[in-house]
Amino acid sequence: MEKIVILTGAGISAESGLGTFRDEGGLWSQHRIEDVATPEGFARDPALVHGFYNARRVQAAQAAPNPAHEALARLQRDHSGEVVIVTQNVDGLHEAGGAQGVIHMHGELAGALCAFCGHRWRAPDEMSVNEPCPVCHGPGGRPDVVWFGEIPYHMETILEHLAQADLFAAIGTSGNVYPAAGFVEEARAAGAHTVELNLEPSAVVSRFGETRFGPASQTVPAWVGELLGRAG
Ligand code: APR
């Protein structure tokens, strides 16, 4: 019963129309990370940060899952062993494509977090400065996403899954941001076969036993088809 652990990044949602970060014209060429994706940036100009995430939240809600998201959901349904999807993405396209139990290590655009009391609730389409918390009623509402300098979510669970992996795949991620970029090492230490499915080689491509280059909407369905076909 082969356990499969999959890490996805912005590249899997690119063909759904959502921008990646480090590609030509990506989000980090339009905005400074320190202004829109750090706690300091939020403290300095919460309106700018809410504006950045409000725009992404509305865009993500209008996007549709692509064949790559749908293929991973099929793999979860039809593979005999456990298939765990860990994503760095904050969009909901894995779930929209039918995936279950997706682990969002960088949080979710659909979530709001109270910086004062820690309460989480479903974010409104547009969050505003001093967004009131429905529980403590303080003005601490912020996007429930993990900013640079903050601790990614669910790391203990993720490392447990990686320690049990027989097969690890990284899809649509540039391998620039840790701890996600180090997951391939954890999988290798567990003796897993490792495969990178990406448009171009990532920063950690040399650590993978197998690489498949091309757009995710083509490479992922083909890869899933082989895995399920092999299972016979
Ligand atoms: N199919 C497959 N891969 C693609 C496609 C596509 N259609 N389009 C782009 N890619 C690949 C790019 O080649 C690149 O390697 O997706 C990767 C996207 O890399 P990044 O933009 O760096 O996104 P990601 O790796 O998810 O960033 C990780 O950095 O800024 C933080 O929190 C943010 O979660 C994000 C993290």
GROMACS .gro file of C-alpha atoms and ligand atoms in nm:
model
  268
    1MET     CA    1   0.000   0.000   0.000
    2GLU     CA    2   0.230   0.272  -0.131
    3LYS     CA    3   0.198   0.603   0.056
    4ILE     CA    4   0.227   0.905  -0.170
    5VAL     CA    5   0.305   1.255  -0.038
    6ILE     CA    6   0.267   1.546  -0.278
    7LEU     CA    7   0.388   1.905  -0.235
    8THR     CA    8   0.239   2.168  -0.463
    9GLY     CA    9   0.328   2.529  -0.532
   10ALA     CA   10   0.195   2.821  -0.734
   11GLY     CA   11   0.280   2.651  -1.063
   12ILE     CA   12  -0.008   2.403  -1.028
   13SER     CA   13  -0.253   2.695  -1.024
   14ALA     CA   14  -0.084   2.893  -1.304
   15GLU     CA   15  -0.304   2.739  -1.574
   16SER     CA   16  -0.608   2.830  -1.368
   17GLY     CA   17  -0.506   3.191  -1.421
   18LEU     CA   18  -0.353   3.259  -1.079
   19GLY     CA   19  -0.014   3.431  -1.080
   20THR     CA   20   0.300   3.261  -0.956
   21PHE     CA   21   0.556   3.450  -0.749
   22ARG     CA   22   0.893   3.420  -0.918
   23ASP     CA   23   0.815   3.369  -1.283
   24GLU     CA   24   0.852   3.655  -1.528
   25GLY     CA   25   0.594   3.917  -1.426
   26GLY     CA   26   0.511   3.720  -1.111
   27LEU     CA   27   0.363   3.862  -0.793
   28TRP     CA   28   0.704   3.942  -0.646
   29SER     CA   29   0.788   4.155  -0.946
   30GLN     CA   30   0.469   4.359  -0.886
   31HIS     CA   31   0.488   4.396  -0.508
   32ARG     CA   32   0.770   4.407  -0.253
   33ILE     CA   33   0.754   4.103  -0.026
   34GLU     CA   34   0.845   4.320   0.274
   35ASP     CA   35   0.546   4.545   0.204
   36VAL     CA   36   0.272   4.284   0.154
   37ALA     CA   37   0.390   3.951   0.298
   38THR     CA   38   0.551   4.027   0.634
   39PRO     CA   39   0.405   4.112   0.977
   40GLU     CA   40   0.609   4.435   0.969
   41GLY     CA   41   0.452   4.530   0.637
   42PHE     CA   42   0.105   4.467   0.779
   43ALA     CA   43   0.180   4.678   1.087
   44ARG     CA   44   0.319   4.956   0.866
   45ASP     CA   45   0.036   4.968   0.612
   46PRO     CA   46  -0.254   4.730   0.681
   47ALA     CA   47  -0.463   4.885   0.404
   48LEU     CA   48  -0.198   4.798   0.143
   49VAL     CA   49  -0.175   4.439   0.270
   50HIS     CA   50  -0.553   4.392   0.285
   51GLY     CA   51  -0.574   4.534  -0.067
   52PHE     CA   52  -0.317   4.281  -0.192
   53TYR     CA   53  -0.495   3.984  -0.033
   54ASN     CA   54  -0.846   4.110  -0.114
   55ALA     CA   55  -0.753   4.118  -0.483
   56ARG     CA   56  -0.600   3.768  -0.466
   57ARG     CA   57  -0.899   3.635  -0.266
   58VAL     CA   58  -1.150   3.757  -0.526
   59GLN     CA   59  -0.934   3.629  -0.815
   60ALA     CA   60  -0.888   3.288  -0.650
   61ALA     CA   61  -1.262   3.256  -0.584
   62GLN     CA   62  -1.327   3.316  -0.956
   63ALA     CA   63  -1.063   3.067  -1.073
   64ALA     CA   64  -1.142   2.709  -1.171
   65PRO     CA   65  -0.936   2.399  -1.093
   66ASN     CA   66  -0.736   2.269  -1.391
   67PRO     CA   67  -0.667   1.907  -1.499
   68ALA     CA   68  -0.369   1.891  -1.263
   69HIS     CA   69  -0.583   1.961  -0.955
   70GLU     CA   70  -0.842   1.713  -1.080
   71ALA     CA   71  -0.583   1.444  -1.149
   72LEU     CA   72  -0.451   1.462  -0.792
   73ALA     CA   73  -0.806   1.423  -0.661
   74ARG     CA   74  -0.845   1.117  -0.884
   75LEU     CA   75  -0.520   0.976  -0.748
   76GLN     CA   76  -0.653   1.021  -0.393
   77ARG     CA   77  -0.977   0.842  -0.486
   78ASP     CA   78  -0.835   0.555  -0.685
   79HIS     CA   79  -0.491   0.482  -0.538
   80SER     CA   80  -0.488   0.187  -0.298
   81GLY     CA   81  -0.258   0.362  -0.048
   82GLU     CA   82  -0.280   0.699   0.129
   83VAL     CA   83  -0.227   1.011  -0.085
   84VAL     CA   84  -0.149   1.328   0.114
   85ILE     CA   85  -0.148   1.667  -0.057
   86VAL     CA   86   0.055   1.941   0.113
   87THR     CA   87   0.027   2.279  -0.057
   88GLN     CA   88   0.212   2.608  -0.025
   89ASN     CA   89  -0.079   2.766  -0.212
   90VAL     CA   90  -0.342   2.972  -0.038
   91ASP     CA   91  -0.607   2.924  -0.309
   92GLY     CA   92  -0.881   2.660  -0.270
   93LEU     CA   93  -0.833   2.495  -0.610
   94HIS     CA   94  -0.724   2.154  -0.479
   95GLU     CA   95  -1.052   2.130  -0.285
   96ALA     CA   96  -1.250   2.267  -0.580
   97GLY     CA   97  -1.093   1.992  -0.790
   98GLY     CA   98  -1.216   1.726  -0.546
   99ALA     CA   99  -0.910   1.674  -0.323
  100GLN     CA  100  -0.960   1.582   0.043
  101GLY     CA  101  -0.765   1.668   0.356
  102VAL     CA  102  -0.538   1.918   0.183
  103ILE     CA  103  -0.274   2.054   0.421
  104HIS     CA  104  -0.228   2.431   0.367
  105MET     CA  105   0.114   2.500   0.520
  106HIS     CA  106   0.096   2.870   0.423
  107GLY     CA  107  -0.267   2.918   0.525
  108GLU     CA  108  -0.563   3.007   0.303
  109LEU     CA  109  -0.699   3.324   0.142
  110ALA     CA  110  -1.048   3.210   0.250
  111GLY     CA  111  -0.943   3.228   0.614
  112ALA     CA  112  -0.931   3.522   0.856
  113LEU     CA  113  -0.730   3.520   1.178
  114CYS     CA  114  -0.755   3.747   1.480
  115ALA     CA  115  -0.407   3.877   1.563
  116PHE     CA  116  -0.526   3.946   1.918
  117CYS     CA  117  -0.716   3.632   2.030
  118GLY     CA  118  -0.621   3.377   1.763
  119HIS     CA  119  -0.982   3.312   1.655
  120ARG     CA  120  -1.022   3.191   1.294
  121TRP     CA  121  -1.322   3.252   1.075
  122ARG     CA  122  -1.418   3.253   0.707
  123ALA     CA  123  -1.282   3.575   0.559
  124PRO     CA  124  -1.521   3.815   0.387
  125ASP     CA  125  -1.433   3.883   0.023
  126GLU     CA  126  -1.296   4.219   0.127
  127MET     CA  127  -1.121   4.253   0.463
  128SER     CA  128  -1.060   4.605   0.588
  129VAL     CA  129  -0.825   4.778   0.829
  130ASN     CA  130  -0.927   4.709   1.190
  131GLU     CA  131  -1.140   4.417   1.065
  132PRO     CA  132  -1.343   4.329   1.376
  133CYS     CA  133  -1.296   3.984   1.526
  134PRO     CA  134  -1.635   3.813   1.575
  135VAL     CA  135  -1.520   3.670   1.910
  136CYS     CA  136  -1.306   3.925   2.094
  137HIS     CA  137  -1.446   4.216   1.888
  138GLY     CA  138  -1.097   4.368   1.877
  139PRO     CA  139  -0.974   4.526   1.549
  140GLY     CA  140  -0.725   4.242   1.491
  141GLY     CA  141  -0.856   4.073   1.176
  142ARG     CA  142  -0.584   3.972   0.926
  143PRO     CA  143  -0.560   3.726   0.638
  144ASP     CA  144  -0.494   3.374   0.772
  145VAL     CA  145  -0.185   3.332   0.556
  146VAL     CA  146   0.172   3.265   0.673
  147TRP     CA  147   0.400   3.563   0.607
  148PHE     CA  148   0.776   3.559   0.575
  149GLY     CA  149   0.924   3.536   0.922
  150GLU     CA  150   0.624   3.340   1.052
  151ILE     CA  151   0.607   2.966   1.120
  152PRO     CA  152   0.436   2.752   0.851
  153TYR     CA  153   0.133   2.556   0.973
  154HIS     CA  154   0.108   2.179   1.036
  155MET     CA  155   0.483   2.116   1.017
  156GLU     CA  156   0.479   1.826   1.267
  157THR     CA  157   0.208   1.646   1.070
  158ILE     CA  158   0.385   1.712   0.741
  159LEU     CA  159   0.715   1.572   0.867
  160GLU     CA  160   0.535   1.260   0.995
  161HIS     CA  161   0.384   1.206   0.650
  162LEU     CA  162   0.721   1.256   0.481
  163ALA     CA  163   0.882   1.002   0.715
  164GLN     CA  164   0.627   0.745   0.593
  165ALA     CA  165   0.640   0.832   0.222
  166ASP     CA  166   0.714   0.568  -0.040
  167LEU     CA  167   0.675   0.825  -0.319
  168PHE     CA  168   0.722   1.205  -0.295
  169ALA     CA  169   0.631   1.445  -0.573
  170ALA     CA  170   0.686   1.821  -0.588
  171ILE     CA  171   0.463   1.995  -0.842
  172GLY     CA  172   0.485   2.357  -0.958
  173THR     CA  173   0.724   2.492  -0.698
  174SER     CA  174   1.056   2.669  -0.756
  175GLY     CA  175   1.225   2.523  -0.449
  176ASN     CA  176   1.328   2.867  -0.326
  177VAL     CA  177   1.138   2.880   0.003
  178TYR     CA  178   1.206   2.664   0.307
  179PRO     CA  179   1.092   2.452   0.484
  180ALA     CA  180   0.896   2.328   0.178
  181ALA     CA  181   1.208   2.319  -0.041
  182GLY     CA  182   1.366   2.078   0.208
  183PHE     CA  183   1.081   1.824   0.199
  184VAL     CA  184   1.256   1.628  -0.076
  185GLU     CA  185   1.545   1.564   0.167
  186GLU     CA  186   1.303   1.431   0.431
  187ALA     CA  187   1.146   1.203   0.171
  188ARG     CA  188   1.486   1.078   0.052
  189ALA     CA  189   1.583   1.005   0.412
  190ALA     CA  190   1.267   0.796   0.438
  191GLY     CA  191   1.375   0.599   0.133
  192ALA     CA  192   1.102   0.741  -0.090
  193HIS     CA  193   1.125   0.767  -0.467
  194THR     CA  194   1.121   1.140  -0.550
  195VAL     CA  195   0.985   1.310  -0.861
  196GLU     CA  196   0.970   1.677  -0.963
  197LEU     CA  197   0.695   1.784  -1.204
  198ASN     CA  198   0.763   2.143  -1.306
  199LEU     CA  199   0.771   2.380  -1.602
  200GLU     CA  200   1.146   2.416  -1.560
  201PRO     CA  201   1.410   2.280  -1.322
  202SER     CA  202   1.362   2.405  -0.966
  203ALA     CA  203   1.641   2.518  -0.736
  204VAL     CA  204   1.646   2.170  -0.582
  205VAL     CA  205   1.597   1.963  -0.900
  206SER     CA  206   1.923   1.774  -0.842
  207ARG     CA  207   1.777   1.618  -0.528
  208PHE     CA  208   1.500   1.439  -0.720
  209GLY     CA  209   1.536   1.086  -0.855
  210GLU     CA  210   1.303   1.164  -1.146
  211THR     CA  211   1.200   1.484  -1.325
  212ARG     CA  212   0.911   1.553  -1.563
  213PHE     CA  213   0.908   1.894  -1.731
  214GLY     CA  214   0.607   2.063  -1.886
  215PRO     CA  215   0.283   2.237  -1.788
  216ALA     CA  216   0.116   2.070  -1.489
  217SER     CA  217  -0.214   2.033  -1.673
  218GLN     CA  218  -0.034   1.787  -1.902
  219THR     CA  219   0.238   1.629  -1.686
  220VAL     CA  220   0.023   1.560  -1.378
  221PRO     CA  221  -0.264   1.373  -1.549
  222ALA     CA  222  -0.007   1.166  -1.744
  223TRP     CA  223   0.186   1.086  -1.424
  224VAL     CA  224  -0.133   0.995  -1.234
  225GLY     CA  225  -0.249   0.779  -1.524
  226GLU     CA  226   0.076   0.585  -1.513
  227LEU     CA  227   0.058   0.542  -1.136
  228LEU     CA  228  -0.300   0.414  -1.148
  229GLY     CA  229  -0.241   0.208  -1.461
  230ARG     CA  230   0.066   0.051  -1.303
  231ALA     CA  231  -0.144  -0.042  -1.003
  232GLY     CA  232  -0.347  -0.228  -1.261
  233APR     N1  233   0.303   2.401  -1.475
  233APR     C1  234   0.399   2.356  -1.390
  233APR     N2  235   0.486   2.438  -1.328
  233APR     C2  236   0.474   2.570  -1.351
  233APR     C3  237   0.378   2.625  -1.438
  233APR     C4  238   0.289   2.533  -1.501
  233APR     N3  239   0.193   2.574  -1.585
  233APR     N4  240   0.393   2.759  -1.441
  233APR     C5  241   0.496   2.788  -1.359
  233APR     N5  242   0.546   2.675  -1.305
  233APR     C6  243   0.656   2.661  -1.210
  233APR     C7  244   0.768   2.760  -1.230
  233APR     O1  245   0.865   2.707  -1.319
  233APR     C8  246   0.825   2.773  -1.088
  233APR     O2  247   0.928   2.679  -1.067
  233APR     O3  248   0.603   2.687  -1.083
  233APR     C9  249   0.706   2.739  -0.999
  233APR    C10  250   0.650   2.859  -0.925
  233APR     O4  251   0.750   2.903  -0.837
  233APR     P1  252   0.718   3.025  -0.739
  233APR     O5  253   0.655   3.136  -0.817
  233APR     O6  254   0.843   3.051  -0.661
  233APR     O7  255   0.604   2.968  -0.642
  233APR     P2  256   0.622   2.874  -0.517
  233APR     O8  257   0.737   2.780  -0.537
  233APR     O9  258   0.490   2.815  -0.489
  233APR    O10  259   0.659   2.978  -0.399
  233APR    C11  260   0.671   2.923  -0.268
  233APR    O11  261   0.699   3.145  -0.179
  233APR    O12  262   0.641   3.365  -0.179
  233APR    C12  263   0.624   3.246  -0.114
  233APR    O13  264   0.441   3.192   0.018
  233APR    C13  265   0.480   3.204  -0.115
  233APR    O14  266   0.392   2.981  -0.120
  233APR    C14  267   0.481   3.070  -0.184
  233APR    C15  268   0.625   3.026  -0.168
   0.00000   0.00000   0.00000
